[in-house]
Every structure is written in C-alpha cells, then in structure tokens.
Backbone as CSV, one residue per row, in Angstrom:
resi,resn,N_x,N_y,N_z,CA_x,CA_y,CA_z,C_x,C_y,C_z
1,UNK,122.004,138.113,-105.409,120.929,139.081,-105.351,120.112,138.983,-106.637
2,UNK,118.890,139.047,-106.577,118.313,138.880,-107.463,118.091,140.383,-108.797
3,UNK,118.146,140.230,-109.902,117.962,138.705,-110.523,119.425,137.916,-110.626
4,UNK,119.638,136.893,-110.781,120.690,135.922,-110.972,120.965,136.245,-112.693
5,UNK,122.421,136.358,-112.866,122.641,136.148,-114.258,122.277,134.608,-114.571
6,UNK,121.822,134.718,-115.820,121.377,133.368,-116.631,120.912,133.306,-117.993
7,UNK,122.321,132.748,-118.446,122.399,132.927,-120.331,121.096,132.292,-120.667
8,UNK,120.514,131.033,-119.877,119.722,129.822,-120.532,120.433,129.299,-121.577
9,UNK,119.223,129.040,-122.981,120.175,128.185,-124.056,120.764,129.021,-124.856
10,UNK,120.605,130.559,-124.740,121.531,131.437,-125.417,120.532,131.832,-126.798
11,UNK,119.553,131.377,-126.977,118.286,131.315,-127.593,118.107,132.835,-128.524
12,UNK,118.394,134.099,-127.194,118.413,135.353,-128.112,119.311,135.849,-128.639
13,UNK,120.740,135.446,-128.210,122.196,135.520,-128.737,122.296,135.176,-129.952
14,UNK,121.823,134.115,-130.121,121.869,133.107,-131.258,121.011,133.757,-132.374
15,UNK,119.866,134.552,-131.955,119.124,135.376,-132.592,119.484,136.323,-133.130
16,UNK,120.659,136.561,-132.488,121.485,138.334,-133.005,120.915,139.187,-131.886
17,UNK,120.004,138.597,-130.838,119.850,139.757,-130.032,118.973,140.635,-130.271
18,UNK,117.950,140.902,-131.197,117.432,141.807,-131.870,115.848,141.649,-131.501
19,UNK,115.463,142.803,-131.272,113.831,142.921,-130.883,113.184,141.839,-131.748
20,UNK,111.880,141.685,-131.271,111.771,141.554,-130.333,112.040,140.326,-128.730
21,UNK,113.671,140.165,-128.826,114.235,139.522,-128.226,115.596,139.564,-128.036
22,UNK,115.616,140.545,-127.021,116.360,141.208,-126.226,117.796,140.580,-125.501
23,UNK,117.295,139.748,-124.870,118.324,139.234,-123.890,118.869,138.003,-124.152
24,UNK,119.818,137.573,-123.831,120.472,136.452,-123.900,120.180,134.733,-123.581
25,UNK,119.116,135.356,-123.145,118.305,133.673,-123.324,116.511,133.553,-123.717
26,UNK,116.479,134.742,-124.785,115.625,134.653,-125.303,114.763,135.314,-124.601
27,UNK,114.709,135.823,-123.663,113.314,137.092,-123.181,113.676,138.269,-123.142
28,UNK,112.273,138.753,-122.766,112.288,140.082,-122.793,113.023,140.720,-121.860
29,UNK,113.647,141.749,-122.430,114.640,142.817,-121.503,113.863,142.861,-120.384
30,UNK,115.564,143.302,-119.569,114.703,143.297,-117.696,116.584,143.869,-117.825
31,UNK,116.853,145.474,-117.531,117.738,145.729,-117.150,118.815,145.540,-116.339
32,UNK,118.525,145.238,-114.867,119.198,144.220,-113.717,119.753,143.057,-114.269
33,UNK,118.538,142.199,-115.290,119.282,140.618,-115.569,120.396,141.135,-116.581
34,UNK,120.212,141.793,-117.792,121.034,142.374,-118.485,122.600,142.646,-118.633
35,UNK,122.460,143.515,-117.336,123.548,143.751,-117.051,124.282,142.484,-115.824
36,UNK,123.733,141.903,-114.951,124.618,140.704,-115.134,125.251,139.574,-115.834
37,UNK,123.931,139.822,-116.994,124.044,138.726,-117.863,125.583,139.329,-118.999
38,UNK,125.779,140.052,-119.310,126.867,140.795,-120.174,128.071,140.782,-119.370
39,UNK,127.570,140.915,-117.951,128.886,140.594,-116.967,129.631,138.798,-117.567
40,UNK,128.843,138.433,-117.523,129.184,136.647,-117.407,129.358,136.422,-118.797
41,UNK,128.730,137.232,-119.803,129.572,136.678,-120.962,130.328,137.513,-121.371
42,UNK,130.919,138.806,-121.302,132.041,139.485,-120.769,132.875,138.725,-120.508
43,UNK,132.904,138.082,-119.389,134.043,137.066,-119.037,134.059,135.988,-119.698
44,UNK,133.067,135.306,-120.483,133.277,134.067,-121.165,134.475,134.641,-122.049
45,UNK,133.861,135.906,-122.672,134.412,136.209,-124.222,136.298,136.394,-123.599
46,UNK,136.346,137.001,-122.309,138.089,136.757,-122.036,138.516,135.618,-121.592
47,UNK,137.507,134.930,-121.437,138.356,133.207,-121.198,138.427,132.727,-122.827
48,UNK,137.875,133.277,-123.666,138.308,132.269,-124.906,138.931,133.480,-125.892
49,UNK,138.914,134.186,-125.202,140.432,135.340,-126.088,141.536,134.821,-125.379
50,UNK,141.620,134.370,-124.332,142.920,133.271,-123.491,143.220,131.989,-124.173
51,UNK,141.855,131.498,-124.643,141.508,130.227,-125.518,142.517,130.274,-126.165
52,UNK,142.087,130.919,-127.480,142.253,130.834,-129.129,143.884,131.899,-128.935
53,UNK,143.635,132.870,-128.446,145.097,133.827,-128.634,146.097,133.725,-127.785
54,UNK,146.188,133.401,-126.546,147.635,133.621,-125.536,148.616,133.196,-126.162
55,UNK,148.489,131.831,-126.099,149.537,130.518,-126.635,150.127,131.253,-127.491
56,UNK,149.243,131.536,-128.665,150.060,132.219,-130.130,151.133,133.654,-129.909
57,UNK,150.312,134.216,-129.115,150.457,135.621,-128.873,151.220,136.537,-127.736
58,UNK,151.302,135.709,-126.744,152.024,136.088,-125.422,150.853,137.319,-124.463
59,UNK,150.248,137.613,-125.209,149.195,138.552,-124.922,148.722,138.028,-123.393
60,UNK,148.461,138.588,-122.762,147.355,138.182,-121.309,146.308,139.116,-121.182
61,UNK,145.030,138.001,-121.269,143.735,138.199,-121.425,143.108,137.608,-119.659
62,UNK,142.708,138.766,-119.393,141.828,138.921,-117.371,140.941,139.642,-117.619
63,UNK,139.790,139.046,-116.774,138.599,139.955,-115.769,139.479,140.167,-114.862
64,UNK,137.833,141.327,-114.290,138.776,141.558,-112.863,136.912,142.038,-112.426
65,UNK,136.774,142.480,-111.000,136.000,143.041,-110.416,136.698,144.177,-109.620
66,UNK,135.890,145.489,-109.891,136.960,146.651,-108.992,136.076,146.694,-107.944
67,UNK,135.010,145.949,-107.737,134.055,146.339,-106.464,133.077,146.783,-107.462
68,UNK,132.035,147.579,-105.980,130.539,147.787,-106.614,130.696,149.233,-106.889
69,UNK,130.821,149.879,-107.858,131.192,151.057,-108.033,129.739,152.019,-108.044
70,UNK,129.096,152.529,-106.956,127.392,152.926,-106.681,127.392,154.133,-107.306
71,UNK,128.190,154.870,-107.927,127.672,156.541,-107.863,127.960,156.815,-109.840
72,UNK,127.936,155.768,-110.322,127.789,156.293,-111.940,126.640,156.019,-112.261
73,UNK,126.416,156.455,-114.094,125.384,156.673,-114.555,124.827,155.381,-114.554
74,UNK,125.195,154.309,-113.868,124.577,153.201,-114.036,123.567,152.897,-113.979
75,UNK,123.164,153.679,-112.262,121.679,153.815,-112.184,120.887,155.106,-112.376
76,UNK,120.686,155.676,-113.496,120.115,156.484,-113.695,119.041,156.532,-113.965
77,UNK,118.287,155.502,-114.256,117.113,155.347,-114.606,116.108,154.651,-112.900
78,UNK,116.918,155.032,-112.014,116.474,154.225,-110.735,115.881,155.892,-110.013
79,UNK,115.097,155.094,-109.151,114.397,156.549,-108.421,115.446,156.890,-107.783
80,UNK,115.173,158.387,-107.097,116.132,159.117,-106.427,116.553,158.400,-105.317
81,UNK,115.382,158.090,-104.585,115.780,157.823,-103.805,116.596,156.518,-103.298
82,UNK,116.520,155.477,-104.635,117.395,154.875,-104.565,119.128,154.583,-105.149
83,UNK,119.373,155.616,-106.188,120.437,156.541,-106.383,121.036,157.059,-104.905
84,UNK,120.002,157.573,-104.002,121.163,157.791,-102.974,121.189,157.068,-102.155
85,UNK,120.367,155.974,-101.490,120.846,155.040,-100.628,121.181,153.871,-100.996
86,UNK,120.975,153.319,-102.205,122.838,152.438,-102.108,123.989,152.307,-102.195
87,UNK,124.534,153.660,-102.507,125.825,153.722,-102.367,126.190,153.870,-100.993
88,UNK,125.111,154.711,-99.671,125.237,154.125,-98.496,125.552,153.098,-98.524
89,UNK,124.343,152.140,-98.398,123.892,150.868,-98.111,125.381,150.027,-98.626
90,UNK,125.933,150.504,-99.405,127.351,149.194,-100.152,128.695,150.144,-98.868
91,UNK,128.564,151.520,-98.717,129.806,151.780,-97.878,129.370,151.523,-96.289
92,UNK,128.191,151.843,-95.891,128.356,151.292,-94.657,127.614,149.913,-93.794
93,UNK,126.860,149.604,-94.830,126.347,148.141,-94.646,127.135,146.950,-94.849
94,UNK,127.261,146.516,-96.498,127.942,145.478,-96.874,129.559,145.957,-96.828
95,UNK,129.636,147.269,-97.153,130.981,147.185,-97.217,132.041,147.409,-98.525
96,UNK,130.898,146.787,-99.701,131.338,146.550,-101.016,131.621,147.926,-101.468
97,UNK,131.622,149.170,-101.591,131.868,150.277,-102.547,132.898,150.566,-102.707
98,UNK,133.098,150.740,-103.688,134.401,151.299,-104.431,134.139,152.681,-105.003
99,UNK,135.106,153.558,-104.512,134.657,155.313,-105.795,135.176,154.338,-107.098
100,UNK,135.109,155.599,-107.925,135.629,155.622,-109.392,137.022,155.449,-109.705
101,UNK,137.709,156.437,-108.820,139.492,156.286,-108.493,139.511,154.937,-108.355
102,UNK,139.259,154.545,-107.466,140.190,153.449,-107.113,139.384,152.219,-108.073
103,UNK,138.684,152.399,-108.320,138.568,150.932,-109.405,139.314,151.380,-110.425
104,UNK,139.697,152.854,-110.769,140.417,152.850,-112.040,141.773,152.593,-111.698
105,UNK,142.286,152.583,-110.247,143.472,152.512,-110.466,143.767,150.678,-110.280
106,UNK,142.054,150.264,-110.006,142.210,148.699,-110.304,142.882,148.008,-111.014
107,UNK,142.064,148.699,-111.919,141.981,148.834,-113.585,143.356,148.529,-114.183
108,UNK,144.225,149.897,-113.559,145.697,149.979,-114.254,146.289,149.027,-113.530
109,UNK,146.121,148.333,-112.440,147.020,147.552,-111.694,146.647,146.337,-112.594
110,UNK,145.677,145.988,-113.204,145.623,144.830,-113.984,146.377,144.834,-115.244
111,UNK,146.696,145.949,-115.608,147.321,146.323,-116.889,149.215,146.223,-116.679
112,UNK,149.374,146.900,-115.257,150.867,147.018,-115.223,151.401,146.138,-114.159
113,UNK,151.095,145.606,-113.139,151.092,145.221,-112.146,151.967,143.815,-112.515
114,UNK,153.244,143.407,-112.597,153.977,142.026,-112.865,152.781,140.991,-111.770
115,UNK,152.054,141.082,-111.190,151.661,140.265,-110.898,150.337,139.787,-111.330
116,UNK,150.270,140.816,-112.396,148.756,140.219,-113.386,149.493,139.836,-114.549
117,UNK,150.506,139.245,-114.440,151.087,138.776,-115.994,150.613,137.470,-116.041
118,UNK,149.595,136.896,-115.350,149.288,135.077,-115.879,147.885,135.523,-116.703
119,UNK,147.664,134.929,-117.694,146.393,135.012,-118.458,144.955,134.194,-118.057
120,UNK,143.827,134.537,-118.514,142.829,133.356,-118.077,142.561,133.627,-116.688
121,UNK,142.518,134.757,-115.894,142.261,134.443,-114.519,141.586,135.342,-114.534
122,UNK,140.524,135.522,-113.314,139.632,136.306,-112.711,140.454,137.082,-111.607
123,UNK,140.548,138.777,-111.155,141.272,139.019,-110.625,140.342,140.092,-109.547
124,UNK,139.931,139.802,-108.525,139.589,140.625,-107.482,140.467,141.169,-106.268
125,UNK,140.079,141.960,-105.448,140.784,142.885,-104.111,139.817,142.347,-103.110
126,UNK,140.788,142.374,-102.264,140.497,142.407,-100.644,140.195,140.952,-100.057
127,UNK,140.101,139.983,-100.524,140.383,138.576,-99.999,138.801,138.472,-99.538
128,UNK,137.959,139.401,-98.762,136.630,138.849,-98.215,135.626,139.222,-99.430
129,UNK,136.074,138.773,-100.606,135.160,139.574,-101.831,134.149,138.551,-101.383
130,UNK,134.122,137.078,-100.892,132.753,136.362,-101.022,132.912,136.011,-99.825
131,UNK,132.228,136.946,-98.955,131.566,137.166,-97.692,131.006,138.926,-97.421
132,UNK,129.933,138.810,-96.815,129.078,139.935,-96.591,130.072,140.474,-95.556
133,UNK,129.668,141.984,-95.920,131.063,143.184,-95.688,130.325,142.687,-93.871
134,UNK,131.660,143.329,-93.082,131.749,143.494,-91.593,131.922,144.778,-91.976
135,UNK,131.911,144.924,-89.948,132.914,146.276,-89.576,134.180,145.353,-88.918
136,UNK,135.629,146.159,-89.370,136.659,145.530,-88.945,136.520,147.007,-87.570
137,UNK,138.021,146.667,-86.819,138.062,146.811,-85.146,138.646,148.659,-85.692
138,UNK,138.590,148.766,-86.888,138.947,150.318,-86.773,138.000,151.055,-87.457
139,UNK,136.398,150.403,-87.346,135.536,151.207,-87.466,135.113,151.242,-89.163
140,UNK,135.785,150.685,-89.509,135.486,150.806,-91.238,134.424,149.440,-91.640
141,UNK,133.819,149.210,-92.726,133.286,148.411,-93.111,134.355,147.520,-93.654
142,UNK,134.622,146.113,-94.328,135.560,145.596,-94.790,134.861,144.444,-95.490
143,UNK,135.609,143.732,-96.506,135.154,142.708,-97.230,133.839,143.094,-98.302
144,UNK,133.219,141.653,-99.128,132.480,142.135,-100.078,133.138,142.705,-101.366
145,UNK,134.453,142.993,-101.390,134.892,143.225,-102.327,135.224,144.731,-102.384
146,UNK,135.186,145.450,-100.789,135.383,147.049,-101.320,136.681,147.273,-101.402
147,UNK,136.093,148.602,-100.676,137.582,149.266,-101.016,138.467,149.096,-99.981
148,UNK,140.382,149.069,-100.955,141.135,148.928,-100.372,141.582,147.084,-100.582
149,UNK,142.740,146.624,-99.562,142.687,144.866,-99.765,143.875,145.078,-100.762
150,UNK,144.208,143.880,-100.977,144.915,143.277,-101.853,144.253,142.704,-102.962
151,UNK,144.970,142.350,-104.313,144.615,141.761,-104.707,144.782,140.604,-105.147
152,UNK,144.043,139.424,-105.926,144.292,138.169,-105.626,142.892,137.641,-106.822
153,UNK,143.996,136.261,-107.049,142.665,135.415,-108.098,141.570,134.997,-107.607
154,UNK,140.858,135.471,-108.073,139.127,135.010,-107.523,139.004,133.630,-108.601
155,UNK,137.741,132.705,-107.848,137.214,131.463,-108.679,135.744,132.136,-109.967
156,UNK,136.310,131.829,-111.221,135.341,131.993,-111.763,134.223,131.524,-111.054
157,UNK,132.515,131.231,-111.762,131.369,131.074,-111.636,131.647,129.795,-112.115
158,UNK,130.558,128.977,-111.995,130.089,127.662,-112.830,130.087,128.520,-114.562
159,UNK,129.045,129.427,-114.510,128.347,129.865,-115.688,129.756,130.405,-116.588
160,UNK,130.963,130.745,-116.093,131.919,131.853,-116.945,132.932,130.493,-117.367
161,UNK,133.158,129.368,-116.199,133.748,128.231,-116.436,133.282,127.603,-118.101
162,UNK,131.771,127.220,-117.740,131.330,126.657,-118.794,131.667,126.586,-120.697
163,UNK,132.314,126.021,-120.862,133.220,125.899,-121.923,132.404,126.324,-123.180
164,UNK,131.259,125.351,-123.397,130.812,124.782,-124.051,130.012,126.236,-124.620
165,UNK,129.258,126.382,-123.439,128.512,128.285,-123.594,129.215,129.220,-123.828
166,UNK,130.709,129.207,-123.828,131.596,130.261,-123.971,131.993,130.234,-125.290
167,UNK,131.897,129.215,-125.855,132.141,128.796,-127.121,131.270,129.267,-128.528
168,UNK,130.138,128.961,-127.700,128.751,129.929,-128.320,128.304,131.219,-128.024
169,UNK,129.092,131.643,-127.198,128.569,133.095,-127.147,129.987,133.631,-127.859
170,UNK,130.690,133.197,-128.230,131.762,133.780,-128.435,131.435,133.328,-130.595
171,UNK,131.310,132.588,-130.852,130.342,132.216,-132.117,129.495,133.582,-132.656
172,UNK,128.197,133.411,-131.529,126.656,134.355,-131.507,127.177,135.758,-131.697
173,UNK,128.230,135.852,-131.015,128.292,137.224,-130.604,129.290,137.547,-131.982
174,UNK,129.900,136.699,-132.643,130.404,137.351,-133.841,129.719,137.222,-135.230
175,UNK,128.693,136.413,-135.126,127.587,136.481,-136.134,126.938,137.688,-135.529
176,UNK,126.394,138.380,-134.500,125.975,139.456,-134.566,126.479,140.818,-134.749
177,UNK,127.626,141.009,-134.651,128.336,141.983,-135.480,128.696,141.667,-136.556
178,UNK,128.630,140.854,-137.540,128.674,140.266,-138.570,130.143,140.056,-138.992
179,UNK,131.111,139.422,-137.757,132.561,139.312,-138.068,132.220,137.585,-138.617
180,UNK,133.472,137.170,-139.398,133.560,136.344,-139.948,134.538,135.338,-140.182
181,UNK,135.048,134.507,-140.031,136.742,133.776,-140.158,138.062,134.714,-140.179
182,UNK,137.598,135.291,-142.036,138.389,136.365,-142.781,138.420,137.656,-141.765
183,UNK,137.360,137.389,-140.763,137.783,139.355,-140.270,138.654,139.117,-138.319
184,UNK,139.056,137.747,-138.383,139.210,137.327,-137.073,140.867,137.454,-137.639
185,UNK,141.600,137.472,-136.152,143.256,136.979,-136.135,143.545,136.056,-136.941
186,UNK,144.659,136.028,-137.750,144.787,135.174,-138.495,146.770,135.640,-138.540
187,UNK,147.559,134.684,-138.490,148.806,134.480,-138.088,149.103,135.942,-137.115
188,UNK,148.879,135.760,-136.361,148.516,136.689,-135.046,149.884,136.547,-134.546
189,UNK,150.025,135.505,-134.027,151.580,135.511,-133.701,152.896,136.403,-134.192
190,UNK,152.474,136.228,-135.437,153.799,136.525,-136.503,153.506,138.402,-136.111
191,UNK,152.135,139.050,-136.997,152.127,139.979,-137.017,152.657,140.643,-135.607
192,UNK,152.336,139.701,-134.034,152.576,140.514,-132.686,154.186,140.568,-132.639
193,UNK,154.636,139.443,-133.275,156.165,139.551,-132.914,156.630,140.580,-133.602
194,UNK,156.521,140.862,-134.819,157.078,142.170,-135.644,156.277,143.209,-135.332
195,UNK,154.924,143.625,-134.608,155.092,144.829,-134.142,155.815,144.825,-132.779
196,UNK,156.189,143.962,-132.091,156.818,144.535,-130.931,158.349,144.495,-131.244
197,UNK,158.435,143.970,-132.266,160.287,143.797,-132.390,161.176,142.576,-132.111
198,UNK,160.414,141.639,-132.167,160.140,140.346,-131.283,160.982,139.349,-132.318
C-alpha cells in the first residue's frame, strides 16, 4: 500500500536526520512513508543487535508484527472520518485488525513463549499474514495478519534482509544520538553472565 517503505541511500540518516531533512533517504517528511520507513529500520537495528550481541550474550533479539492495530493515537492527525472507517475496513474487509489486548498479549508471547527462544527472526500470527483477509465458513474475516492464528516465523523483506543498509543505519543511527565505541557493549558477555549468576 502506498507509500512503500524506502530507506534509498540513507542520505538523511547519515545526516543525523535533522531539518531540513527529515526522512531517511533524504526528503522531506511525508508521515505514512515515515512510519514505514522506522518500521524497516526498526527491524534492521534487531537483526544486527542478533549480529553483534546473541553469540556473546545468549540474549534473543525478534520483531514481530501484532497485526494492524486501527484504533490508537496513531492516526490522529487523520480526518474523522477516516479514524472511523478503517478500523472497519481492516475488521471486516481485509481482516487484518488486531485490538490493543491482543497485540499486547503478542507482545508477551514473544517475550515468554519457549517458542520465541531462537534469535534473528521475524515473528507473526495467523499463517495468512501475506494474503488479503477472507471470510472463513464461520462468518469471521481471517488472514492478513489479524486477529487470533497461531504464531509462526514470517520472511523478512528484501529491505530488513539487506546487510549492508543495516549496517549503516545501525552506524547513522548511533552517530545521531551521539553514542560512540566507548558508550556501546563492551565485554557484554562477562557482565550478562554475572548478572544472571551464570
């Protein structure tokens, strides 16, 4: 759906992000791209916290998608009238909506769940996350990623795969908070084993 996330060459990242150049590949803000675009390097930044820390650390680093969650402040800046018909439009059209509950209890299932103990993976519900929602035979909408399903490893993107960009946004993005070697993990291992008792 448009717009498509798309870092480009990472151009405003690299910039620090800072007016007047906004977004992540060097143009001007456009809210929609924004927020996909933070989606995808969101996930870069937990594929290379899987990178640099698991191995050392035992730690497990996941995305996940809880679905399209329609009724927060997300869209608040959207007309009324479209505040109230897409959260229709995702429960009885596509299918995709999720309340708030249940992505939070997504949430915790990614946290406690022995079966999110592998690191590096993308973790979605309901198996038809990439196919446009139906109605199944008991009247409900299904697939798209809503609510309810199991859950299960989804395939990253090309764009979250991409090594090379993950590498640099994960760089950009700590020159723009102004972290530095000295302010990163450093014998990480050691310190995780003696706080857990290890």
């Amino acid at each position: 759906v448009y717009p498509r996330a798309d870092l480009g060459d990472l151009s405003g990242l690299a910039a620090g992000g800072a007016k007047p150049i906004e977004m992540a590949d060097g143009k001007s803000f456009f809210g929609a791209k924004a927020y996909k675009d933070s989606k995808v390097c969101n996930m870069m930044t937990v594929s290379e916290l899987h990178r640099r820390y698991h191995d050392k650390t035992g730690i497990t680093f996941a995305s996940m998608y809880p679905g399209c969650i329609a009724e927060t402040a997300l869209f608040r800046e959207k007309r009324p009238w479209f505040r109230k018909a897409f959260p229709w439009f995702m429960k009885y059209v596509t299918g995709g909506y999720v309340g708030e509950q249940e992505a939070g209890e997504r949430l915790a299932q990614c946290i406690d769940d022995p079966k999110c103990a592998k690191s590096g993976v993308y973790w979605s519900w309901n198996g038809g996350a990439k196919s446009v929602g139906r109605w199944a035979e008991d009247g409900k909408p299904r697939g798209a990623g809503g609510s309810g399903g199991e859950i299960f490893e989804n395939e990253q993107s090309d764009a979250v795969r991409d090594r090379e960009n993950a590498e640099k946004v994960w760089e950009y993005s700590c020159k723009a908070v102004g972290l530095t070697g000295k302010d990163m993990c450093k014998d990480v291992a050691d310190e995780y084993k003696q706080k857990m008792g290890v």
